Short mmCIF file of C-alpha atoms in Angstrom, two decimals:
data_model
loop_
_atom_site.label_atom_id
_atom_site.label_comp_id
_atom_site.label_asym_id
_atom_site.label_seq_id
_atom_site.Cartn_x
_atom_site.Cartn_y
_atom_site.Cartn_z
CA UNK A 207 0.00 0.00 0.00
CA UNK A 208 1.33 3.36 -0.74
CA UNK A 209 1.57 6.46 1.00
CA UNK A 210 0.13 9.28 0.15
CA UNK A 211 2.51 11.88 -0.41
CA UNK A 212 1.74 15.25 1.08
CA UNK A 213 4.58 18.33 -0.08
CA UNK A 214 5.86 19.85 3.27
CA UNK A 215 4.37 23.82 1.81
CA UNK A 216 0.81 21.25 2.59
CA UNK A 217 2.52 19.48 5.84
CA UNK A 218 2.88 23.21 6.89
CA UNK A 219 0.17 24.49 6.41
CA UNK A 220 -2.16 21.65 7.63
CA UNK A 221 -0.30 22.02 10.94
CA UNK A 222 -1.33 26.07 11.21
CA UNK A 223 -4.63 24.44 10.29
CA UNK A 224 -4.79 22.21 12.70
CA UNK A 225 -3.39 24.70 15.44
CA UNK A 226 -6.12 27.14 14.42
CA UNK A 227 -8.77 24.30 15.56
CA UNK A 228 -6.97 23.34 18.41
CA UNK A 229 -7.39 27.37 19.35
CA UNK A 230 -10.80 27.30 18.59
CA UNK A 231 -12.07 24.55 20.44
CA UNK A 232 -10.48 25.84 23.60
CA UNK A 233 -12.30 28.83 22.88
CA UNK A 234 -15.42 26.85 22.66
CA UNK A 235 -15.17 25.06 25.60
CA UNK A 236 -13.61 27.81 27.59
CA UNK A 237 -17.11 30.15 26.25
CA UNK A 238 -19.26 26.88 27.26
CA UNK A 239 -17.74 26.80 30.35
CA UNK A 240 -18.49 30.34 31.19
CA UNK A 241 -22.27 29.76 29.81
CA UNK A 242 -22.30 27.26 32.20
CA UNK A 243 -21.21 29.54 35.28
CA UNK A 244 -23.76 32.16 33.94
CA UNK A 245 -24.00 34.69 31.20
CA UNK A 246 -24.62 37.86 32.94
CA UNK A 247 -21.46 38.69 32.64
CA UNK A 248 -22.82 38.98 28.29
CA UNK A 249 -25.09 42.00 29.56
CA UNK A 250 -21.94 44.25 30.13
CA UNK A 251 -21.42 44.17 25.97
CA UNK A 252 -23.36 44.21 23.15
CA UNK A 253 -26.06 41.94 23.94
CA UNK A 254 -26.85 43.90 27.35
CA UNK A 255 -27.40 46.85 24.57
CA UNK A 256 -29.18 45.07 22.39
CA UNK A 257 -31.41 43.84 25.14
CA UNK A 258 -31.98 47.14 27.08
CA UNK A 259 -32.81 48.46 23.66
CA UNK A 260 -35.53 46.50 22.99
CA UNK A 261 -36.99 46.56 26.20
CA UNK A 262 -36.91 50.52 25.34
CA UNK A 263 -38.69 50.48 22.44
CA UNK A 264 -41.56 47.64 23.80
CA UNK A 265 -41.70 50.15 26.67
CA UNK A 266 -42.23 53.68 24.35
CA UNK A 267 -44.64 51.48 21.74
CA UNK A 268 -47.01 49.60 24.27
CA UNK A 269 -46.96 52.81 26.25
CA UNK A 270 -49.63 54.05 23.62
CA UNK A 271 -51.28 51.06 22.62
CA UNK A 272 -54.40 48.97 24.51
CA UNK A 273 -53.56 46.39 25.97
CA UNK A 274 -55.79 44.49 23.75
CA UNK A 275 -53.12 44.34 21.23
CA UNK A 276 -50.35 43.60 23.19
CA UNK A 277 -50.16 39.73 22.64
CA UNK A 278 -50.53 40.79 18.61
CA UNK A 279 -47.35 42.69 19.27
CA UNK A 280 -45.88 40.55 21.16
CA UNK A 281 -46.34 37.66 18.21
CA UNK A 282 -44.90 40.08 15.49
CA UNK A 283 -42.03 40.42 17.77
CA UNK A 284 -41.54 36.39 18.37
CA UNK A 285 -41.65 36.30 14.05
CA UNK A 286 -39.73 39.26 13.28
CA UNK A 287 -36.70 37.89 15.54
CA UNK A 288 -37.31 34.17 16.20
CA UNK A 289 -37.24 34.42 20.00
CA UNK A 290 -40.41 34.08 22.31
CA UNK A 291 -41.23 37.18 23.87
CA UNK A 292 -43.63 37.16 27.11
CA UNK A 293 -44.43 40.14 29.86
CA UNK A 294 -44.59 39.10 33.30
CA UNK A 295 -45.18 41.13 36.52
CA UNK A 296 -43.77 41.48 39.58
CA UNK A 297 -44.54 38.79 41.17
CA UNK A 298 -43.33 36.37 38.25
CA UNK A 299 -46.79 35.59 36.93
CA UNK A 300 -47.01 36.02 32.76
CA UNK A 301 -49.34 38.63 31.34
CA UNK A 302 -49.22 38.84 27.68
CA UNK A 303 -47.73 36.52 25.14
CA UNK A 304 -46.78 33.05 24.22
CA UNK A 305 -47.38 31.01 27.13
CA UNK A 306 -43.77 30.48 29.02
CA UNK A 307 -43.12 28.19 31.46
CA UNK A 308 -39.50 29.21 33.60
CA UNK A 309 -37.68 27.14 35.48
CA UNK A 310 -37.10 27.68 38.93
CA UNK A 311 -33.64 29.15 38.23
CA UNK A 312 -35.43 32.22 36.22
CA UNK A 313 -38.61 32.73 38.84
CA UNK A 314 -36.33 34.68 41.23
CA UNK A 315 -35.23 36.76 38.68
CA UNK A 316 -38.54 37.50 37.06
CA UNK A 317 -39.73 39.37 40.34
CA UNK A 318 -39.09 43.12 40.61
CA UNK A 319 -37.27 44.15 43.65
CA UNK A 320 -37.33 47.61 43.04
CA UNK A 321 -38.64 50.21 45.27
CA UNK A 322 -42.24 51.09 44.64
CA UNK A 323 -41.05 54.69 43.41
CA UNK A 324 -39.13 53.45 40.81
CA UNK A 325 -41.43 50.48 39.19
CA UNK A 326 -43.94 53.86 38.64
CA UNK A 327 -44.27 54.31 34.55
CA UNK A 328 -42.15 56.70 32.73
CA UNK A 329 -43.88 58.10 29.32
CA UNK A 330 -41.21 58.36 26.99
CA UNK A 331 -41.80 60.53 23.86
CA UNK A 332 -39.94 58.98 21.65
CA UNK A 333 -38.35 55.39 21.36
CA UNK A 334 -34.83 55.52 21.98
CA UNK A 335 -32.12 52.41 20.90
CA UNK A 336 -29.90 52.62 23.30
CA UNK A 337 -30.38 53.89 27.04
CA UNK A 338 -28.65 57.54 27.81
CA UNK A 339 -25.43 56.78 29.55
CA UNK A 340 -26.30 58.95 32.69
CA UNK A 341 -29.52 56.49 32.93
CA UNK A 342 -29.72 54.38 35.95
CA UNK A 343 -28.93 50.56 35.12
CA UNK A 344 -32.43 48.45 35.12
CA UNK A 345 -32.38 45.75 36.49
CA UNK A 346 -31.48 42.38 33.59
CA UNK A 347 -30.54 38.77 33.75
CA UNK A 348 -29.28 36.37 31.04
CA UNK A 349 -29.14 32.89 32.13
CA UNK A 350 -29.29 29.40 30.40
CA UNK A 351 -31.57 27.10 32.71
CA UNK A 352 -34.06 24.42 32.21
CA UNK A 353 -34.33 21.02 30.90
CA UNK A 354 -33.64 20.67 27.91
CA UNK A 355 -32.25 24.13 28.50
CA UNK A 356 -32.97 26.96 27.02
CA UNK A 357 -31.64 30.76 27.24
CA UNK A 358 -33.69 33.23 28.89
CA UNK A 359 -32.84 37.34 29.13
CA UNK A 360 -34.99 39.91 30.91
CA UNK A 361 -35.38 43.01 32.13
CA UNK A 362 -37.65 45.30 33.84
CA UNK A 363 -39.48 47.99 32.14
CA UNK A 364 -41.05 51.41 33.02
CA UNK A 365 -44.47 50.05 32.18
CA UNK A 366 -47.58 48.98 34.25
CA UNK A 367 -50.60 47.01 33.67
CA UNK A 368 -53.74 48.81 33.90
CA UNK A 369 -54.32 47.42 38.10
CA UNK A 370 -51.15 49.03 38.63
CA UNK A 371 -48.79 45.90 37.82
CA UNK A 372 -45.31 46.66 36.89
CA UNK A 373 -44.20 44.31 33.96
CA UNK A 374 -40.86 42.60 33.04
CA UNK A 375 -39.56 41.26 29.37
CA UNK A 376 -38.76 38.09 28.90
CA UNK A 377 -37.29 36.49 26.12
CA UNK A 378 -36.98 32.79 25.39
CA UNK A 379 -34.87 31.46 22.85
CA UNK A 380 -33.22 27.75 21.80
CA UNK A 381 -29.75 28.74 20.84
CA UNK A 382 -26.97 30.71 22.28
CA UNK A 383 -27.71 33.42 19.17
CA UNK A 384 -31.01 34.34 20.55
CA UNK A 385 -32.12 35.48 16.83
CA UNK A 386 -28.96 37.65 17.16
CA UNK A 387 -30.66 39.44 20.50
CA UNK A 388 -28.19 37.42 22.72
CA UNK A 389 -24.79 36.76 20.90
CA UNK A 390 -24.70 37.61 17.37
CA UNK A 391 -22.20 34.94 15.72
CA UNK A 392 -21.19 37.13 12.67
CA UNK A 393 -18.90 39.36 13.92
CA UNK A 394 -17.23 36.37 15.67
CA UNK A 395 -16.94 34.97 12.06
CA UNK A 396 -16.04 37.55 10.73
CA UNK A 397 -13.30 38.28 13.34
CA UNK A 398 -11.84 34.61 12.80
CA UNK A 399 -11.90 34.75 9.20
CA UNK A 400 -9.77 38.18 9.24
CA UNK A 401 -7.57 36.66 11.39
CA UNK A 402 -6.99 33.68 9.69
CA UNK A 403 -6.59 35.32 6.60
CA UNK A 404 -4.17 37.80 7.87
CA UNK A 405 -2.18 35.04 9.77
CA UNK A 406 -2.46 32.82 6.31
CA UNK A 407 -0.60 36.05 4.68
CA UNK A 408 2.11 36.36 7.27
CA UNK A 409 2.53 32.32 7.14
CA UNK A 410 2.73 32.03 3.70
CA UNK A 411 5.39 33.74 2.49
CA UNK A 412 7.66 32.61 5.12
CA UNK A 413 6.63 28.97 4.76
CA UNK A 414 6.59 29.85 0.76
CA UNK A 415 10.52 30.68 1.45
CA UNK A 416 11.49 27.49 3.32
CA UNK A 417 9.34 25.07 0.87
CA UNK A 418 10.81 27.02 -2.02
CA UNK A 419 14.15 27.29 -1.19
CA UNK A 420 13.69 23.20 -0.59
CA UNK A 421 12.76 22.49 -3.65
CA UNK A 422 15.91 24.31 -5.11
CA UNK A 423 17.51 22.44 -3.04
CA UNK A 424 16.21 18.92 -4.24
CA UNK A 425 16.59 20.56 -7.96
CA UNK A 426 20.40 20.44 -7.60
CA UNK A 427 20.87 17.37 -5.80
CA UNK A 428 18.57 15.69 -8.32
CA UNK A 429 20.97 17.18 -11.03
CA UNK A 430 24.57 16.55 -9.09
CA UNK A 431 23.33 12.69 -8.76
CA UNK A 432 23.03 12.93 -12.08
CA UNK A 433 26.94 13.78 -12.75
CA UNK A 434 26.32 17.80 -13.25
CA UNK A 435 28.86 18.45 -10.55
CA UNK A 436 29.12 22.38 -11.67
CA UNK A 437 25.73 22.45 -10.18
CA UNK A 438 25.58 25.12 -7.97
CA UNK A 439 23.03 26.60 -5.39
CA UNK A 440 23.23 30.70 -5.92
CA UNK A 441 20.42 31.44 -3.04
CA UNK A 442 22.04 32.47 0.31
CA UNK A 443 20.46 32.42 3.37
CA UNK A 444 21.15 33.00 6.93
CA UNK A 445 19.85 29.88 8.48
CA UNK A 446 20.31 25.86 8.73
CA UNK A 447 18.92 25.95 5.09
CA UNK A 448 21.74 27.99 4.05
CA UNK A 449 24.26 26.14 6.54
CA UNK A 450 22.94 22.84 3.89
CA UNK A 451 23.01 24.56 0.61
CA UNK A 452 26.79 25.08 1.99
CA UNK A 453 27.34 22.09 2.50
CA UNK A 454 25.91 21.01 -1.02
CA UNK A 455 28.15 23.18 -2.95
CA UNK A 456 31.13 22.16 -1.18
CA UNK A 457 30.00 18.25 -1.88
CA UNK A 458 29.00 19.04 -5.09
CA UNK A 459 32.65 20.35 -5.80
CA UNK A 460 34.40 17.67 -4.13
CA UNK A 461 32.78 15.13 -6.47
CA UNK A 462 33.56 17.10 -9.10
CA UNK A 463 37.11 17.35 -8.49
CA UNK A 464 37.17 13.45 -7.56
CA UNK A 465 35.51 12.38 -10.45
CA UNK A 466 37.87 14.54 -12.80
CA UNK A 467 40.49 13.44 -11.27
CA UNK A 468 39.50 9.47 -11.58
CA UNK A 469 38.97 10.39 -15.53
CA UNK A 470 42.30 11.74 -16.33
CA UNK A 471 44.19 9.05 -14.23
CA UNK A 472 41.64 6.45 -16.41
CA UNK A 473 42.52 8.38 -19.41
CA UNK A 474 45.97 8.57 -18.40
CA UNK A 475 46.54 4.43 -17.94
CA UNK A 476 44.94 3.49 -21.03
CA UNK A 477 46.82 5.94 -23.06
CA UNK A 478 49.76 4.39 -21.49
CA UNK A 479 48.53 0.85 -22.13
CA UNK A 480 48.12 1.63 -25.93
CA UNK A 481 52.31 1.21 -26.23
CA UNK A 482 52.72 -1.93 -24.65
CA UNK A 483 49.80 -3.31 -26.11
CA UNK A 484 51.52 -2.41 -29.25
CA UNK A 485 54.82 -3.66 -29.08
CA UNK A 486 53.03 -7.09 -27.65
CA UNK A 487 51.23 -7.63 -30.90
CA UNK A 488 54.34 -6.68 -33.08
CA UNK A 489 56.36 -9.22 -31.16
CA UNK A 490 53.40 -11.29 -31.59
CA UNK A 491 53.46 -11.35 -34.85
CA UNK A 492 57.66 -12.24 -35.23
CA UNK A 493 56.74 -15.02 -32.93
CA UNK A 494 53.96 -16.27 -35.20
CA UNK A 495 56.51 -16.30 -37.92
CA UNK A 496 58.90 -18.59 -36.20
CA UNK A 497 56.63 -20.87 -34.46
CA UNK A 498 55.47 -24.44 -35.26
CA UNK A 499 52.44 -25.77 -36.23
CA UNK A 500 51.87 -27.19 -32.46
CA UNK A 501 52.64 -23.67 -31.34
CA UNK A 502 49.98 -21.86 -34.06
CA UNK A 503 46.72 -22.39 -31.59
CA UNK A 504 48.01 -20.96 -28.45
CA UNK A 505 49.79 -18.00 -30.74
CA UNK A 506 46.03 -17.40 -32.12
CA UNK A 507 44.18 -17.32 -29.23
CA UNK A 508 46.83 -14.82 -27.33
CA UNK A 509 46.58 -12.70 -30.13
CA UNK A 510 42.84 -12.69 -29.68
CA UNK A 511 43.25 -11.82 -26.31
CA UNK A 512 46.00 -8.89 -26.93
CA UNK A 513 43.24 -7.54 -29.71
CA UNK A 514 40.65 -7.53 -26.69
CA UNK A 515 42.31 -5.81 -24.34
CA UNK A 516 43.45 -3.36 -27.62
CA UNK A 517 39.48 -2.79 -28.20
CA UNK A 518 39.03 -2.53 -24.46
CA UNK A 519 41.40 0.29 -23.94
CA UNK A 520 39.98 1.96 -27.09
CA UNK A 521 36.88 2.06 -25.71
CA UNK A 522 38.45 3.55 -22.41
CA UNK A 523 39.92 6.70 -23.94
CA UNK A 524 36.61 7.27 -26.45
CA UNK A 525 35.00 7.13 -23.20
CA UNK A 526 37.20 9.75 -21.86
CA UNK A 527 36.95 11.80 -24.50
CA UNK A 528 33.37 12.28 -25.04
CA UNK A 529 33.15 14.19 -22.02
CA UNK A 530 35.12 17.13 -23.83
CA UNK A 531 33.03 16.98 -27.15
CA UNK A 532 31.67 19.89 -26.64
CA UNK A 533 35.01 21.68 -26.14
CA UNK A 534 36.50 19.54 -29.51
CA UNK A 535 33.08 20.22 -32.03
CA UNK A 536 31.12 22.93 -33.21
CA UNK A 537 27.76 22.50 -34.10
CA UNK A 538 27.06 22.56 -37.54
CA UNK A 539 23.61 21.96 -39.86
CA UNK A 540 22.54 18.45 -40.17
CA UNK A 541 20.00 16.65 -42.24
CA UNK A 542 19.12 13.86 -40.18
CA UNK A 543 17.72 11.46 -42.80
CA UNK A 544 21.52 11.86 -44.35
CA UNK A 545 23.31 11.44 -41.02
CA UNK A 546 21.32 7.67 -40.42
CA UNK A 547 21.61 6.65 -43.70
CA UNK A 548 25.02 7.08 -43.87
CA UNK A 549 25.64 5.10 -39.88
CA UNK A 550 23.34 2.37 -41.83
CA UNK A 551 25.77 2.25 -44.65
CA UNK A 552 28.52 1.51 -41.92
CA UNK A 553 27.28 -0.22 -39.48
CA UNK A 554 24.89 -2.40 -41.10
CA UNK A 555 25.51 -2.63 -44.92
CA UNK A 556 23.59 -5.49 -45.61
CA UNK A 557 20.71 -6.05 -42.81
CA UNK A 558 18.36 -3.62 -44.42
CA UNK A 559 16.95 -2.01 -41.67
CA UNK A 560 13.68 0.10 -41.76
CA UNK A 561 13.49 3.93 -41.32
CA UNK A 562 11.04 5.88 -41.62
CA UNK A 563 12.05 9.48 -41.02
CA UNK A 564 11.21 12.95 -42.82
CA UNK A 565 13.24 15.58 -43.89
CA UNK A 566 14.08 16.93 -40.60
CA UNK A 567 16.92 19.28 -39.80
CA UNK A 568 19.01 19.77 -36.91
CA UNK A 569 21.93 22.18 -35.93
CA UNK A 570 24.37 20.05 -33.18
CA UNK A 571 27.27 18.15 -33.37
CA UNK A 572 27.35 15.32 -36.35
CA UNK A 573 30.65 13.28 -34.78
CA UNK A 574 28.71 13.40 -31.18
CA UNK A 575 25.61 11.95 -32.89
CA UNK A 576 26.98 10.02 -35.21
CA UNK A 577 28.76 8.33 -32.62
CA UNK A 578 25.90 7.80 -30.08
CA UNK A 579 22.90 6.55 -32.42
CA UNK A 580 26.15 4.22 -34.28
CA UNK A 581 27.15 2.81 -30.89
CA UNK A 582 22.62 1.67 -30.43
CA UNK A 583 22.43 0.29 -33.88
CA UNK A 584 25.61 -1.74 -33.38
CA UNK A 585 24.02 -2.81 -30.07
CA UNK A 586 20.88 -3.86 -31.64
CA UNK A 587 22.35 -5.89 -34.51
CA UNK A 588 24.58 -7.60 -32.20
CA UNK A 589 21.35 -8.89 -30.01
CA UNK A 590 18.19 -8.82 -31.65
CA UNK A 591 16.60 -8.35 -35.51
CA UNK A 592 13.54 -6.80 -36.86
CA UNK A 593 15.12 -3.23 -36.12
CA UNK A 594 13.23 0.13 -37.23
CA UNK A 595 14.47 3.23 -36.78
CA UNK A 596 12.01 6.56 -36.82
CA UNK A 597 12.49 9.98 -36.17
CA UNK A 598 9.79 13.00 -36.10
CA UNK A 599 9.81 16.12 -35.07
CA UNK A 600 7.03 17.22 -32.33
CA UNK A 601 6.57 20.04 -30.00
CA UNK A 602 10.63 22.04 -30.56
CA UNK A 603 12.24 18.36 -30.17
CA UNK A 604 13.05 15.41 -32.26
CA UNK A 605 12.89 12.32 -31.19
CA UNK A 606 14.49 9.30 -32.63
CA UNK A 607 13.67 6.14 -31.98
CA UNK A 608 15.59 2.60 -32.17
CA UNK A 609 13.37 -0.68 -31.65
CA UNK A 610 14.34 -4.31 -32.14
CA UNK A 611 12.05 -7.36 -31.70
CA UNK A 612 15.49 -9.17 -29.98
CA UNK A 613 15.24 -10.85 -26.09
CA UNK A 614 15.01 -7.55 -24.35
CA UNK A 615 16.48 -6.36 -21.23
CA UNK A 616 14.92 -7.01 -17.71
CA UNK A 617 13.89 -4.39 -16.34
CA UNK A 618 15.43 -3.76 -12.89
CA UNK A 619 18.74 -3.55 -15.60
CA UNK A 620 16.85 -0.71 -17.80
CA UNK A 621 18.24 2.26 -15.91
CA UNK A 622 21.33 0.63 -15.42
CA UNK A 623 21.94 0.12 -19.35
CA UNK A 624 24.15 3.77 -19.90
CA UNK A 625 26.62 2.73 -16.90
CA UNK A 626 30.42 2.31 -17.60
CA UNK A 627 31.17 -1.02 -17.94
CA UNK A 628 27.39 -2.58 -17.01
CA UNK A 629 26.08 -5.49 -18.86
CA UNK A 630 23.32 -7.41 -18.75
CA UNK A 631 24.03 -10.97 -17.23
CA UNK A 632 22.48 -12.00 -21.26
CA UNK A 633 25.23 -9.72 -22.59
CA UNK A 634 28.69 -11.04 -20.33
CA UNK A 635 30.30 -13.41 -22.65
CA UNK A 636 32.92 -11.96 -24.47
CA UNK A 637 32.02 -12.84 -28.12
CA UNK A 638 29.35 -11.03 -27.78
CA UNK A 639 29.01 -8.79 -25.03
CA UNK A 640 31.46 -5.73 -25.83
CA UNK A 641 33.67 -3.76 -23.22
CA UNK A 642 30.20 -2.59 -21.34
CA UNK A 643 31.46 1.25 -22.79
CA UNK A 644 29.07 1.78 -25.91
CA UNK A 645 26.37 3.31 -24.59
CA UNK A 646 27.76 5.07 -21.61
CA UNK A 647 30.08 6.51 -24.43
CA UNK A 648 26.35 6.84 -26.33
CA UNK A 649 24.69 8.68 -22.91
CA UNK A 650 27.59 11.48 -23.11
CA UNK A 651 27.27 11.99 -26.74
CA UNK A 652 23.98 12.74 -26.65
CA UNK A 653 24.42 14.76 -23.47
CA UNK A 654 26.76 17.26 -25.26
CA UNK A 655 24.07 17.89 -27.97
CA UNK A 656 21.99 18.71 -25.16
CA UNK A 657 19.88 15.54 -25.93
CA UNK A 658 18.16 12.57 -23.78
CA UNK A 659 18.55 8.97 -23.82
CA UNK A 660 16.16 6.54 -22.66
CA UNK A 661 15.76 2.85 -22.51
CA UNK A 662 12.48 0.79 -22.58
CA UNK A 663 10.43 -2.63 -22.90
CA UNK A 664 8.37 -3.13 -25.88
CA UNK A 665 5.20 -4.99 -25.42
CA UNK A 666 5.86 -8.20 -26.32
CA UNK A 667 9.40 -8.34 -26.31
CA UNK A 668 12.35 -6.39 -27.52
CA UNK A 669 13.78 -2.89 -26.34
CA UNK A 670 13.39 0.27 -27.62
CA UNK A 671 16.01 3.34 -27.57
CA UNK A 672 14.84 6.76 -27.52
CA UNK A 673 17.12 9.85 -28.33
CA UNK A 674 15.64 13.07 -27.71
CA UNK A 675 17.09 15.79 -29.18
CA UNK A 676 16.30 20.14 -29.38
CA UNK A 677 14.59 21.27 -32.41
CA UNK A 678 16.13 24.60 -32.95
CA UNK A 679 17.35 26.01 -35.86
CA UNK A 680 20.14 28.91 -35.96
CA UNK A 681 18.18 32.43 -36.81
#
């Protein structure tokens, strides 16, 4: 089963998530536990405001109506806000409205304690929204009580039945929002969306930076495994991330200078192999000429192996040299169709190969590619038959393809195939398996025409080489 792979810029970013929630249900419990305790403490805000205003404007409106219409009024109140609204008087006893039933937890609070001075009327003549701040306090309560429980707010109002009652508001609602009377979520919304938005904008460019500079990061490792050892990382920072990309440049030129160095002293003992090699097969051959007939086999077969290891370090310095092609070629104007035919005409003379290929033209380096796509079809007439070679020209690259219907390649030893000196374990026996050099020597030609080189299965069986190559014409 595989994992699902999350980048860290999401890692990050679901942990500020998830720390936001973890913030917000504290919040929520710590607010439930205060509900719990009591909510008066709500009457000192907004919804003490809200409620006092209402109570205001019942007060100045059923001031100057009968109270025949009261309960009407009282209805279009319990519509127009989705609470229950019901007057009580003083002694907790309902009046007018929905019947309400409080729990004993309200009753004490539904009962005015004023003194009989101040529970007198007051004939306000106008409504006013919000009580004058040099206003005596009346008396309010929020609580949440009952079962199932419910949320109740009152408060006492300047107005009196007609036998002299004193009455009270109550309202009588299901949920904490009380119709937006009580606690109106929306500005609580609204105040956790700006701040996660404005946290999200002060996260995101630093976690943008780290995640970023990351990738970079994994960009030139990616390419130094790959042998670009002049790969360098040009972002500096100040941190561990910079302390690494440090650290990277200094490995990064360390292999370099290793690997160069294991080149030229490669280079250097198979150029120096060439001379005795040489003189071997001369003296060799003024053996041969004196030696009997009983002597003539063994004579053969060391000259076959002198002619191996001859071939061998061939290969060596051609492999040592295509890393400088660049530096030794110029690119020039080539007419692809002309380039293969000509590698078919030397290579394989008499197989009669298919291609299928346009007129297509390129501008690289004809003894880099020559060399390469040679070095495949040799490969594939050694091994396999039914070859076709195509080449077309798509999207500003050309890609050229090489497919036999031979025994294939496994594929755990597909990537493996462009190594110096790997072979298959079909491909080890000297007569027919090669130094191990021809396509690694293929992989670097192609690299210095700033080309690709990939190995795969065909269905069925065979392998198929594809060389992928820019498209770009000199202006």
């Amino acid at each position: 089963m595989s994992r699902i792979r999350l980048p860290l810029y999401g890692k990050i970013l679901s942990w500020f998530a998830l720390n936001l929630a973890v913030l917000a249900l504290l919040f929520f419990f710590f607010l439930k536990a205060q509900f719990r305790l009591g909510l008066d403490w709500m009457l000192s805000g907004e919804p003490g405001d809200r409620i006092a205003a209402i109570g205001e404007t019942i007060t100045f409106e059923f001031s100057r109506l009968p109270e025949s219409e009261w309960p009407a009024r009282l209805s279009d109140y319990d519509q127009k806000h989705g609470v229950t609204f019901g007057l009580f008087n003083s002694r907790g006893e309902q009046v007018f409205g929905k019947s309400i039933t409080p729990p004993s937890e309200v009753m004490p609070r539904l009962i005015d304690r004023r003194p009989p001075g101040e529970q007198q009327p007051r004939r306000p003549q106008r409504p006013v929204s919000k009580r004058p701040a040099d206003a005596p306090p009346k008396p309010r309560f929020m609580m949440r009580a009952g079962d199932p429980a419910r949320y109740w707010a009152g408060v006492h109002l300047d107005l009196v039945t007609q036998d002299g009652s004193s009455l009270s508001l109550v309202m009588v609602s299901d949920t904490i929002s009380g119709g937006g009377l009580f606690f109106d979520l929306w500005p609580w919304l609204g105040l956790a969306g700006a701040a996660l938005v404005v946290s999200a904008l002060l996260w995101m460019p630093f976690v943008r930076g780290i995640t970023g500079f990351i990738g970079t990061l994994n960009t030139a490792a990616g390419r130094i495994a790959h042998g670009k050892f002049n790969e360098r990382i040009e972002k500096e920072r100040s941190d561990e991330l910079g302390e690494l990309s440090t650290s990277v440049n200094a490995m990064a030129a360390q292999l370099g200078d290793y690997m160069r160095e294991q080149k030229r002293i490669t280079a250097d003992v198979a150029h120096e192999l060439c001379s005795p090699i040489a003189r071997m097969q001369m003296a060799l051959g003024v053996v041969e000429q004196r030696s009997t007939p009983d002597q003539a086999t063994y004579l053969q077969k060391l000259d076959r192996e002198l002619q191996h290891m001859a071939k061998l370090v061939e290969e060596v310095l051609a492999f040592s040299k295509a890393e400088t092609i660049p530096d030794r070629e110029t690119p020039e104007d080539i007419n692809l169709r002309e380039l293969l035919q000509n590698i078919l005409a030397r290579e394989a003379p008499e197989n009669g190969l298919k291609l299928e290929i346009g007129d297509i033209q390129l501008h690289s380096l004809r003894n880099a590619l020559d060399r390469g796509i040679g070095n495949i079809i040799r490969n594939a007439i050694r091994y396999a038959k039914d070859i076709e070679i195509t080449a077309k020209a798509e999207n500003g690259r050309v890609l050229i393809q090489i497919a036999d219907r031979g025994p294939g390649v496994p594929e755990e030893a597909l990537n493996r195939l462009f190594e110096p000196f790997y072979r298959p374990e079909a491909a080890r026996g000297r007569t027919t398996g090669g130094s191990g050099l021809g396509l690694a020597i293929t992989k670097r030609c192609i690299e210095a025409c700033d080309g690709t080189v990939k190995a795969e299965s065909r269905k069925g069986d065979g392998l198929a080489v594809t060389i992928t190559l820019p498209h770009e014409m000199p202006s």
